[in-house]
Amino acid sequence: MPVGGLVPSATDDAADLIVRNAKIHTGDPGRPQAEAIAIRDGVITVVGDDKDVAGRVGPATKVVDALGRRMIPGLNDSHLHVIRGGLNYVLELRWDGVRTLRQGLAMLREQAARTPKGQWVRVVGGWSAEQFAERRLPTVAELNAAAPDTPVFVLHLYQSAVLNRAALKAAGYTRDTPDPKGGQIVRGRDGEPTGMLLAAPSALILYSTLAKAPVLEGEDKKTSTRHFLRELNRFGLTSAIDAAGGFQNFPDNYSTVVELAKAGQLSLRIAYHLFPQTAGQEIDDLARWIEMARPEDGDEWLRLNGAGENLTWAAADFENFAQPRPELAPGYETEFEKAVRLLMENGWGFRLHATYDDTIRRDLAIFEKLAAEGLFPAGNRWLFDHAETVSADSLDRIAALGGAMSVQNRLSFQGEAFVRRYGPGAAADAPPIRAMLERGLTVGAGTDATRVSTYNPWIALHWLITGRTVGDLVMRPPHNRVDRQTALSMFTEAGARLTGEEDVKGVLRPGFLGDLAVLSEDYFAVPEPDIVHIESLLTVVGGRIVYAAAEYEGLDEELPPVRPEWSPVAHFGGYQATPGTGSSGARQAESLGLAVAESEQHRQWRARRGLAPDTESTVFDPCFSL
C-alpha cells in the first residue's frame, strides 16, 4: 500500500517489510505498546512509532498500512497435530464452525455427489454435537440417505464414529468381525454392524477404521499440507509444536514437511516430536532415534523438540469422557522407566499425554526415583499434556521436578460429557489453569486439533477466558479463568519456552523473529462472545506475508490449486466462519433463529412418525380465525 509521507531513503539498513499505523500489543514488558514495526532478513529491527520506522524505508521496502487495527505476536499452538493434519486436509469435509446439523448434512450430501467412486467422504474432528442447534449426532439413516453409494465416515470426538452402509462395506466390517480391544462395533438384533463405532474407551477403533480410507500420494501431499498451513495462517498462527500421535510414522510421514522446508515453502514454524508407534518395541525405537538426531536439530522453521506424546503405549490413558476412566495395567512402570531414563541420560526432552491425576501420580513416582540419581531436573524440557484432573499436590511435584504444562481446549468440545460423568465440581477445575500459573509453571496453550478440537485458536482463547464450551455451557468459574493478556501469552511466549526459543520468538522486540498477525477485530476490546469470530487479515512469518485478506488480499504468496479437484476444501473451504454479532440483541435474535430451525426439524420428525400433520408450518393469528 502506498503510504503518504514515507519517502524511500534507507540504503544499507532498509527493511524488507514495514507495518505501520497499528495498535501493537508487543508482549514485551519493556515496551508493551507500539504503532509500527520493521523487519529485515526475517528479524525485527525496529518496534516503535511511525517516525521510528520512516528511516528504514528503501526502494524495495514493502510498506503496509494496518489502518489502526490490532497487531499481536504470531500465535503458537503448543499441541497441534499439524503434520498428520496436513497430509489429509484436502480430503476432509470440515464441520468446524458449522452451526446446525442440517447444514452439515447438506454439505455432506453435496460432497458425496462430487466424490468419485472408490473415495470416501470423511468428517474428521473439529466439531461437537453440542455446537449444533439440534444438539445431536447424525444418524446412520441420515448418512445412508445423503450418500447411498459413497462411503461416509463421521468422527465425533474421542467417543464414536458413524458410518453409512457403503463405508461399513469398504472397511470390511461384517457380523463376523470381532470387536477390537478397547472398542465396540455396535450391532443390531440381527448381529450385523449398525454403522456406529464406540471408543470403549480406546479411540484406536476409530482411527484404525479411518486408516482404511484412501490417502494422498506424492505432490498431492505437499499441496494439501501447504493449504493446511495457509488455513492455520488465516487465524494468525505462525508456529506450532507437533505432538506426533498414532498413525504418524517417523520418518515416512514427516518427509512432506521436510521437503517443504528444504524448498522454503513452509509458512508455519514447526517443532516436532517422535512417538513410538509399535507396542513392545518403544525402547528400541527411542534408542534408534537418539542415534539419529538430537533435540533442537534443525532451524527456526523445522526442528526436533523431543519424544512423545506417548513414550510407551501401556502408559497412555484414553480420554473418552463418555466412558469410565480407564484403569491402566499394573506394572507399566517398568518399561516406562526405561524409556524416561534413556531419554534423560541422552539429553532428550519429552511430553506426556496424561488426562487423569491417577496417571500423573504414577508417572511422577518414576521421575522422583530418577531425580534421586540426578536426572530430574537436569535441564531437559519435559511436560504433561492435557491434565484435566491433575491435583494440587501433583502440580507441586511437577514444579519441583522442573516440568511444564500444555493445556488444550478439549473440554470446550467434550465439556458436557465431562460434567455428566464427574459433576460440575470437578469440571470447575478441569484443568486447574490458575493453579498451574500460580506455581510459576510454564503453561502453553493449544488445541489438540484436528481430530477432536478445531484448529481455530480463537475458540481455545475464548475457552481460556470464559470457561465456556462451544455449546455455551459455563464449566470453569471466574477463579479458574484467565484474562485476555494471560491467555494470549499462553499462545505466544509460553509456547516459545516449551521449545527453548523464548529468546527469539513469542514477543515483538528487536532481534526477534518477524512473526505477527494483524487482526480483523481488536482482541482486547471486542465482547467476549465475539472473540471466536476473530481472524487474521495479515499474517507475517519471518517477514514473509503468508496470509492476506480484505484490503490486503493478493499480498500473500500464491499457492498451487487444491488437488484433487473434487476436494471438499476446494468447494467449501476449511473452518466455516460466522460473523460477529456485535450486540446482545443480535446475539439473542441469532439464538432465536437457531431455535426456530430446531423446532421445524422437530415438527418434521414428528410428521414422519405420524405424530403430527404432514403439512408445512402455519402461523395462526386469532384475529383472523374464521
XYZ file of C-alpha atoms in Angstrom:
626
model
C 0.000 0.000 0.000
C 1.444 3.394 -0.891
C 1.681 5.477 2.243
C 1.970 9.240 2.058
C 4.900 10.851 3.829
C 7.200 7.818 3.740
C 9.912 8.513 1.166
C 12.479 5.780 0.353
C 15.761 6.954 1.850
C 17.383 3.994 3.604
C 20.247 2.128 1.985
C 22.154 -0.492 3.987
C 19.585 -0.867 6.765
C 16.422 -0.771 4.637
C 13.614 -3.000 5.874
C 12.062 -5.693 3.738
C 8.663 -5.093 5.361
C 7.189 -2.295 7.439
C 3.753 -2.430 9.014
C 2.630 0.946 10.357
C -0.440 2.653 11.832
C -1.235 -0.337 14.042
C -2.291 -0.871 17.655
C 0.522 -3.231 18.550
C 0.465 -5.455 21.609
C 4.112 -6.469 21.696
C 4.114 -8.833 24.679
C 7.348 -7.079 25.715
C 7.134 -5.559 29.238
C 9.842 -3.085 28.234
C 7.610 -1.627 25.527
C 4.127 -3.134 25.695
C 2.545 -0.883 23.042
C 3.734 0.449 19.695
C 2.473 1.686 16.323
C 4.918 0.344 13.754
C 7.351 -2.471 13.145
C 10.182 -3.017 10.658
C 11.549 -6.408 9.596
C 14.740 -7.182 7.689
C 16.076 -10.641 6.761
C 13.276 -12.232 8.755
C 14.143 -10.425 12.003
C 12.538 -7.416 13.693
C 14.788 -4.365 13.535
C 12.504 -1.603 14.878
C 9.452 -1.527 17.146
C 8.155 1.957 17.759
C 6.171 4.802 16.240
C 5.710 5.619 12.569
C 8.539 8.115 12.757
C 10.866 5.407 14.117
C 10.448 3.253 11.013
C 10.399 6.068 8.448
C 14.181 5.955 8.092
C 14.083 2.226 7.258
C 12.083 2.654 4.036
C 14.158 1.767 0.996
C 13.306 1.384 -2.693
C 12.338 -2.307 -2.244
C 10.617 -1.971 1.133
C 7.038 -3.172 1.251
C 5.030 -0.791 3.458
C 1.646 -1.931 4.747
C -0.849 0.339 6.498
C -2.612 -1.582 9.292
C -5.411 1.009 9.239
C -5.437 1.273 13.011
C -6.039 -2.438 13.558
C -4.765 -4.566 16.421
C -1.451 -6.372 15.856
C -0.198 -9.191 18.072
C 2.769 -11.566 18.071
C 2.123 -14.598 15.880
C 0.242 -17.338 17.708
C 1.955 -20.602 18.646
C -0.226 -23.698 19.163
C 1.683 -25.781 21.713
C -0.172 -29.020 20.876
C -1.295 -29.406 17.283
C -1.160 -32.474 15.045
C -0.097 -30.335 12.124
C 1.987 -32.912 10.240
C -0.750 -35.558 10.240
C -3.427 -32.960 9.620
C -1.652 -31.570 6.573
C -1.347 -34.956 4.889
C -5.133 -35.363 4.856
C -6.525 -31.822 4.929
C -7.846 -31.540 1.376
C -9.630 -34.903 1.669
C -11.693 -33.864 4.695
C -15.088 -32.219 4.885
C -14.743 -29.839 7.833
C -17.698 -29.210 10.119
C -15.599 -26.779 12.182
C -17.819 -23.760 12.892
C -20.973 -25.248 11.324
C -23.940 -24.175 13.440
C -26.603 -26.751 12.546
C -26.631 -30.426 11.719
C -28.961 -29.549 8.859
C -26.169 -27.517 7.253
C -23.624 -30.253 7.930
C -25.776 -32.905 6.268
C -26.415 -30.629 3.286
C -22.650 -30.200 2.867
C -22.183 -33.942 3.161
C -24.882 -34.703 0.577
C -23.384 -32.218 -1.871
C -19.883 -33.555 -1.351
C -20.995 -37.169 -1.853
C -22.389 -36.217 -5.257
C -18.984 -34.963 -6.452
C -16.802 -37.624 -4.796
C -15.554 -40.202 -7.325
C -16.019 -43.927 -6.927
C -13.500 -45.503 -4.606
C -13.075 -42.356 -2.477
C -14.658 -41.614 0.908
C -16.394 -38.593 2.373
C -14.807 -38.116 5.782
C -15.712 -35.657 8.538
C -12.781 -35.877 10.911
C -12.859 -33.788 14.070
C -13.166 -30.103 14.826
C -16.843 -30.240 15.822
C -19.174 -31.443 18.552
C -22.872 -32.277 18.605
C -23.182 -29.560 21.259
C -22.361 -26.828 18.724
C -25.388 -27.732 16.603
C -28.823 -26.222 17.174
C -30.137 -29.796 17.096
C -27.683 -30.919 19.825
C -27.239 -34.381 18.340
C -25.151 -36.553 16.022
C -26.230 -37.536 12.544
C -27.936 -40.920 12.385
C -26.840 -43.827 10.235
C -30.128 -43.471 8.311
C -29.338 -39.830 7.545
C -25.891 -40.764 6.236
C -27.376 -43.538 4.084
C -29.931 -41.111 2.659
C -27.313 -38.430 1.969
C -24.837 -40.848 0.368
C -26.356 -44.197 -0.574
C -23.309 -45.370 -2.563
C -20.340 -43.307 -1.363
C -18.568 -44.395 1.853
C -19.087 -41.829 4.617
C -17.096 -41.743 7.880
C -18.050 -39.168 10.538
C -15.773 -38.986 13.600
C -17.187 -37.489 16.807
C -14.512 -36.542 19.333
C -12.730 -39.455 21.037
C -16.124 -41.054 21.557
C -17.576 -42.548 18.398
C -17.819 -42.695 14.647
C -20.866 -43.018 12.417
C -20.520 -44.925 9.141
C -23.020 -45.355 6.365
C -23.737 -48.694 4.704
C -21.156 -48.116 1.971
C -18.418 -47.293 4.499
C -19.085 -50.473 6.508
C -18.626 -52.451 3.316
C -15.482 -50.541 2.313
C -13.986 -51.041 5.786
C -14.776 -54.760 5.671
C -16.967 -54.855 8.777
C -19.387 -57.802 8.912
C -21.257 -59.754 11.584
C -18.123 -61.908 11.937
C -15.740 -59.012 12.599
C -14.629 -59.212 16.259
C -14.582 -56.149 18.498
C -11.023 -54.849 18.904
C -9.602 -54.385 22.382
C -10.996 -51.214 23.916
C -13.530 -50.656 21.120
C -17.016 -51.753 20.153
C -18.721 -52.344 16.822
C -22.384 -51.727 17.626
C -24.627 -54.458 16.203
C -28.344 -54.718 15.535
C -30.672 -57.502 16.579
C -29.589 -59.470 13.515
C -25.951 -59.323 14.560
C -24.934 -57.062 11.678
C -22.935 -53.837 12.333
C -25.280 -50.854 12.510
C -22.719 -48.241 11.492
C -21.842 -46.998 14.998
C -18.323 -47.497 16.371
C -17.627 -46.733 20.021
C -14.374 -45.969 21.793
C -14.712 -48.095 24.915
C -12.584 -46.290 25.939
C -9.766 -46.571 23.358
C -10.087 -44.442 20.217
C -7.909 -46.846 18.234
C -11.002 -48.464 16.693
C -11.945 -45.054 15.287
C -8.504 -44.220 13.919
C -7.793 -47.691 12.544
C -11.090 -47.536 10.634
C -10.223 -44.114 9.245
C -6.844 -45.520 8.170
C -8.676 -47.825 5.735
C -9.694 -44.833 3.589
C -7.625 -43.824 0.519
C -4.745 -41.409 1.091
C -2.903 -38.835 -0.970
C 0.349 -39.549 -2.755
C 3.410 -37.621 -3.913
C 2.975 -33.955 -4.774
C -0.645 -34.001 -3.607
C 0.563 -34.428 -0.019
C 2.696 -31.310 -0.375
C -0.180 -29.321 -1.839
C -2.516 -30.499 0.917
C -0.015 -29.557 3.612
C 0.609 -26.109 2.123
C -3.111 -25.385 2.046
C -3.481 -26.574 5.638
C -0.657 -24.303 6.755
C -2.314 -21.409 4.888
C -5.546 -22.206 6.742
C -3.670 -22.020 10.052
C -2.078 -18.721 8.970
C -5.627 -17.471 8.364
C -6.120 -17.404 12.139
C -2.783 -15.784 12.979
C -0.788 -18.932 13.671
C 2.906 -18.602 12.873
C 4.273 -21.528 14.918
C 3.113 -24.891 16.164
C 4.500 -27.731 18.234
C 3.562 -31.019 16.611
C 2.642 -33.567 19.275
C 3.035 -36.545 16.903
C 0.370 -39.187 17.551
C -0.922 -42.522 16.393
C -0.532 -43.465 12.729
C 2.254 -40.877 12.321
C 5.376 -42.849 11.485
C 8.857 -41.401 11.520
C 10.476 -40.696 9.123
C 7.897 -41.618 6.439
C 5.048 -39.309 7.461
C 7.470 -36.460 8.224
C 9.003 -36.426 4.751
C 6.440 -33.978 3.346
C 7.247 -31.169 5.793
C 10.941 -31.926 5.419
C 10.715 -31.485 1.641
C 8.676 -28.284 2.020
C 11.244 -26.934 4.477
C 14.080 -27.660 2.045
C 12.181 -25.787 -0.679
C 11.444 -22.819 1.596
C 7.703 -23.467 1.280
C 6.690 -23.816 4.932
C 4.540 -20.904 6.095
C 4.423 -22.111 9.709
C 7.317 -22.872 12.023
C 7.120 -26.474 13.279
C 8.827 -28.073 16.262
C 8.035 -31.780 16.195
C 8.044 -34.801 18.489
C 8.598 -38.501 17.819
C 6.033 -41.047 19.019
C 6.867 -44.804 19.136
C 4.161 -46.462 17.059
C 4.547 -50.162 17.838
C 3.723 -51.572 21.249
C 6.567 -53.721 22.532
C 9.368 -52.015 20.622
C 9.137 -48.499 22.042
C 12.551 -48.647 23.751
C 14.233 -49.888 20.570
C 12.634 -47.106 18.528
C 13.673 -44.418 21.007
C 17.237 -45.762 21.106
C 17.377 -45.741 17.297
C 16.142 -42.134 17.129
C 18.616 -40.986 19.760
C 21.407 -42.214 17.492
C 19.917 -40.328 14.522
C 19.195 -36.872 15.917
C 19.214 -34.540 18.892
C 16.519 -32.138 20.120
C 16.909 -28.668 18.615
C 18.443 -30.143 15.462
C 17.140 -28.117 12.556
C 16.430 -24.404 12.273
C 13.754 -21.885 13.131
C 11.395 -23.412 10.524
C 11.637 -27.119 11.334
C 13.242 -28.586 14.436
C 13.115 -31.673 16.635
C 11.779 -30.960 20.130
C 11.880 -34.395 21.776
C 9.822 -37.557 22.239
C 6.139 -38.125 22.981
C 3.268 -37.543 23.450
C 3.401 -41.267 24.251
C 6.633 -42.962 25.293
C 5.117 -46.394 25.898
C 1.630 -47.425 24.839
C 0.810 -49.048 28.187
C 1.164 -45.680 29.971
C -1.476 -43.861 27.830
C -4.792 -43.037 29.483
C -7.550 -42.605 26.909
C -9.884 -39.649 27.397
C -13.349 -40.630 26.225
C -15.294 -38.795 28.921
C -18.466 -40.596 27.873
C -16.841 -43.758 29.296
C -15.430 -44.523 32.760
C -11.814 -43.627 33.381
C -9.566 -46.421 32.060
C -7.625 -48.480 34.555
C -4.032 -48.690 33.379
C -2.393 -52.078 33.680
C -0.326 -52.672 36.794
C 3.363 -52.789 36.135
C 3.561 -50.453 33.138
C 6.142 -48.525 35.113
C 8.969 -50.950 34.296
C 9.146 -50.189 30.567
C 8.093 -46.578 31.137
C 11.049 -46.023 33.481
C 13.414 -47.462 30.858
C 12.079 -45.027 28.279
C 12.361 -41.973 30.545
C 15.838 -42.948 31.743
C 17.047 -43.434 28.161
C 15.772 -40.014 27.138
C 17.071 -38.099 30.134
C 20.509 -39.702 30.019
C 20.842 -38.685 26.381
C 19.615 -35.097 26.693
C 16.179 -35.657 25.175
C 13.118 -33.865 26.463
C 9.640 -35.319 26.187
C 5.933 -34.624 26.517
C 3.361 -36.982 28.016
C -0.312 -37.440 27.223
C -1.893 -37.654 30.695
C -5.571 -36.926 31.234
C -6.078 -38.138 34.800
C -4.275 -37.386 38.047
C -4.023 -41.118 38.761
C -1.755 -41.483 35.720
C 0.207 -38.339 36.529
C 0.913 -39.529 40.092
C 2.204 -42.892 38.848
C 4.461 -41.149 36.329
C 5.747 -38.686 38.911
C 6.784 -41.534 41.186
C 9.126 -42.710 38.418
C 10.506 -39.212 37.885
C 11.167 -38.770 41.610
C 13.008 -42.086 41.664
C 15.217 -40.881 38.810
C 15.613 -37.482 40.480
C 17.466 -39.238 43.285
C 20.055 -40.143 40.618
C 20.256 -36.540 39.403
C 18.222 -36.994 36.207
C 15.499 -34.505 37.288
C 15.657 -31.578 36.943
C 18.570 -31.806 34.534
C 17.890 -29.067 32.001
C 15.878 -31.232 29.623
C 12.483 -29.800 28.749
C 9.596 -32.071 29.681
C 5.881 -31.515 30.212
C 2.484 -33.038 30.809
C -0.224 -32.522 28.206
C -3.957 -32.162 28.916
C -4.004 -32.850 32.698
C -7.726 -32.157 33.122
C -7.862 -33.685 36.629
C -4.332 -33.005 37.895
C -4.264 -32.337 41.662
C -2.619 -29.527 43.595
C -0.155 -31.982 45.112
C 0.844 -33.247 41.674
C 1.382 -29.689 40.448
C 3.747 -29.080 43.358
C 5.686 -32.218 42.435
C 5.835 -31.217 38.758
C 7.221 -27.802 39.700
C 9.847 -29.373 41.965
C 10.988 -31.623 39.116
C 11.331 -28.763 36.619
C 8.368 -29.747 34.454
C 5.905 -27.676 32.480
C 2.300 -27.973 31.266
C 0.411 -27.734 27.999
C -3.377 -27.380 28.162
C -5.832 -27.699 25.298
C -9.486 -26.776 24.923
C -10.667 -30.370 24.558
C -13.358 -29.647 27.130
C -14.828 -26.876 25.011
C -15.938 -29.798 22.821
C -16.288 -32.554 25.433
C -17.295 -30.491 28.447
C -20.904 -31.644 28.621
C -19.810 -35.305 28.700
C -17.267 -34.487 31.427
C -19.895 -32.768 33.570
C -22.333 -35.656 33.176
C -19.724 -38.135 34.382
C -17.788 -36.215 37.016
C -20.116 -33.389 38.046
C -19.842 -29.584 37.993
C -17.462 -29.515 40.963
C -14.778 -31.483 39.160
C -15.462 -29.550 35.949
C -14.740 -26.239 37.688
C -11.059 -27.210 37.933
C -10.689 -29.093 34.673
C -7.915 -28.285 34.140
C -6.754 -26.099 37.067
C -5.134 -23.445 34.903
C -4.827 -20.742 37.522
C -3.253 -23.170 39.991
C -0.650 -24.079 37.374
C 0.205 -20.439 36.726
C 0.315 -19.539 40.420
C 3.072 -22.135 40.899
C 5.190 -20.433 38.251
C 4.870 -23.303 35.804
C 5.213 -22.616 32.104
C 1.728 -23.299 30.726
C 1.448 -23.422 26.958
C -1.953 -23.394 25.280
C -3.105 -25.296 22.240
C -5.995 -27.018 20.527
C -5.112 -30.727 20.094
C -6.545 -30.380 16.584
C -7.556 -31.816 14.238
C -9.380 -34.976 15.349
C -11.180 -33.534 18.371
C -10.963 -29.775 18.704
C -10.881 -27.385 15.803
C -7.562 -25.858 14.786
C -9.033 -22.351 15.173
C -7.035 -20.934 18.128
C -9.641 -18.263 18.878
C -12.050 -20.963 20.066
C -9.354 -22.038 22.524
C -8.639 -18.463 23.611
C -12.360 -17.920 24.205
C -12.440 -21.085 26.339
C -9.453 -19.960 28.418
C -11.067 -16.581 29.098
C -14.735 -17.526 29.567
C -14.710 -21.149 30.674
C -17.497 -21.849 28.146
C -17.934 -24.802 25.829
C -18.960 -24.487 22.174
C -22.433 -25.438 23.421
C -22.296 -22.363 25.730
C -22.091 -24.357 28.972
C -20.120 -22.475 31.629
C -17.721 -25.020 33.121
C -14.942 -23.077 34.811
C -15.914 -20.323 37.272
C -14.074 -16.983 37.440
C -11.451 -18.262 39.888
C -10.177 -20.689 37.233
C -10.219 -18.402 34.212
C -7.505 -16.104 32.884
C -7.582 -12.584 31.482
C -7.031 -11.844 27.793
C -3.396 -10.866 28.123
C -2.540 -14.029 30.065
C -4.400 -16.207 27.578
C -2.519 -14.589 24.702
C 0.826 -15.094 26.419
C -0.033 -18.804 26.793
C -0.411 -18.882 23.000
C 2.801 -16.946 22.326
C 5.545 -16.637 24.959
C 4.793 -19.929 26.732
C 4.879 -21.904 23.507
C 8.302 -20.446 22.734
C 9.572 -21.531 26.152
C 8.379 -25.091 25.543
C 10.731 -25.320 22.556
C 13.602 -23.352 24.085
C 13.043 -20.429 21.718
C 11.971 -17.775 24.207
C 14.970 -15.642 23.200
C 13.902 -15.431 19.553
C 10.105 -15.531 19.371
C 6.874 -15.060 21.303
C 7.102 -11.274 21.628
C 7.596 -8.386 19.195
C 11.022 -6.993 20.030
C 14.102 -6.005 18.011
C 16.246 -9.054 17.364
C 13.274 -11.452 17.495
C 11.782 -13.286 14.545
C 9.382 -11.200 12.451
C 6.209 -13.204 13.224
C 2.986 -11.241 13.658
C -0.719 -11.046 12.884
C -2.958 -8.056 12.127
C -6.437 -8.960 13.364
C -9.910 -8.461 11.947
C -11.141 -7.210 15.341
C -9.429 -5.831 18.427
C -8.944 -8.886 20.656
C -8.644 -6.672 23.727
C -11.866 -4.716 23.027
C -14.472 -6.990 21.443
C -17.202 -8.511 23.631
C -16.246 -11.957 24.911
C -18.688 -13.822 22.628
C -17.060 -12.228 19.589
C -13.551 -13.486 20.360
C -14.461 -16.674 18.464
C -15.076 -14.641 15.287
C -11.597 -13.102 15.132
C -9.353 -13.962 12.193
C -6.108 -12.555 10.902
C -6.184 -10.211 7.941
C -2.405 -10.166 7.562
C -0.118 -12.910 8.870
C 3.646 -12.484 8.615
C 6.242 -15.190 9.327
C 9.863 -14.154 9.181
C 8.936 -11.022 7.255
C 7.040 -13.047 4.616
C 3.366 -12.251 4.143
C 1.910 -15.769 4.283
C -1.778 -14.827 4.554
C -3.621 -11.717 3.388
C -7.334 -10.905 3.281
C -9.684 -7.911 2.999
C -7.702 -4.807 1.967
C -4.502 -6.869 1.839
C -5.781 -9.596 -0.459
C -3.182 -10.576 -3.030
C -0.130 -9.624 -0.950
C 0.495 -13.208 0.144
C 2.286 -15.940 -1.761
C 0.392 -17.820 -4.447
C -0.352 -21.479 -3.747
C -0.948 -24.228 -6.289
C -4.653 -25.019 -6.701
C -6.227 -27.559 -4.377
C -5.986 -31.108 -5.672
C -7.886 -33.327 -6.271
C -10.492 -31.132 -7.961
C -13.331 -32.845 -6.060
C -11.731 -31.954 -2.713
C -14.191 -30.716 -0.063
C -11.734 -27.926 0.735
C -11.763 -26.778 -2.889
C -15.523 -26.256 -2.654
C -16.327 -25.438 0.984
C -13.008 -24.228 2.346
C -11.953 -25.113 5.879
C -13.354 -23.515 9.023
C -16.900 -22.279 8.399
C -16.730 -18.754 9.783
C -19.770 -16.898 11.081
C -19.884 -13.116 11.515
C -19.628 -11.495 14.898
C -22.956 -10.495 16.369
C -21.861 -7.108 17.625
C -24.650 -6.606 20.127
C -26.601 -8.558 22.707
C -29.824 -8.012 20.768
C -28.327 -9.510 17.636
C -26.989 -12.471 19.599
C -30.447 -13.043 21.039
C -32.043 -12.915 17.584
C -29.469 -15.361 16.231
C -30.199 -17.775 19.083
C -33.925 -17.500 18.416
C -33.330 -18.221 14.736
C -31.469 -21.398 15.623
C -34.281 -22.368 17.974
C -36.822 -21.914 15.179
C -34.755 -24.149 12.909
C -34.618 -26.786 15.619
C -38.373 -26.508 16.158
C -39.050 -27.073 12.460
C -36.807 -30.137 12.435
C -38.703 -31.470 15.441
C -42.016 -30.944 13.589
C -40.700 -32.839 10.576
C -39.512 -35.664 12.828
C -42.986 -35.938 14.387
C -44.659 -35.776 10.980
C -42.587 -38.667 9.668
C -43.780 -40.766 12.586
C -47.448 -39.854 12.201
C -47.471 -37.772 15.364
C -48.332 -34.509 13.576
C -49.951 -33.468 10.258
C -47.535 -33.709 7.344
C -48.024 -30.090 6.298
C -45.855 -27.013 6.266
C -45.770 -24.977 9.456
C -48.628 -22.468 9.619
C -48.730 -19.238 11.582
C -52.057 -18.782 13.381
C -53.372 -15.373 14.333
C -56.607 -15.438 16.392
C -57.617 -12.088 14.902
C -58.122 -13.822 11.566
C -59.654 -17.077 12.773
C -62.849 -17.990 10.901
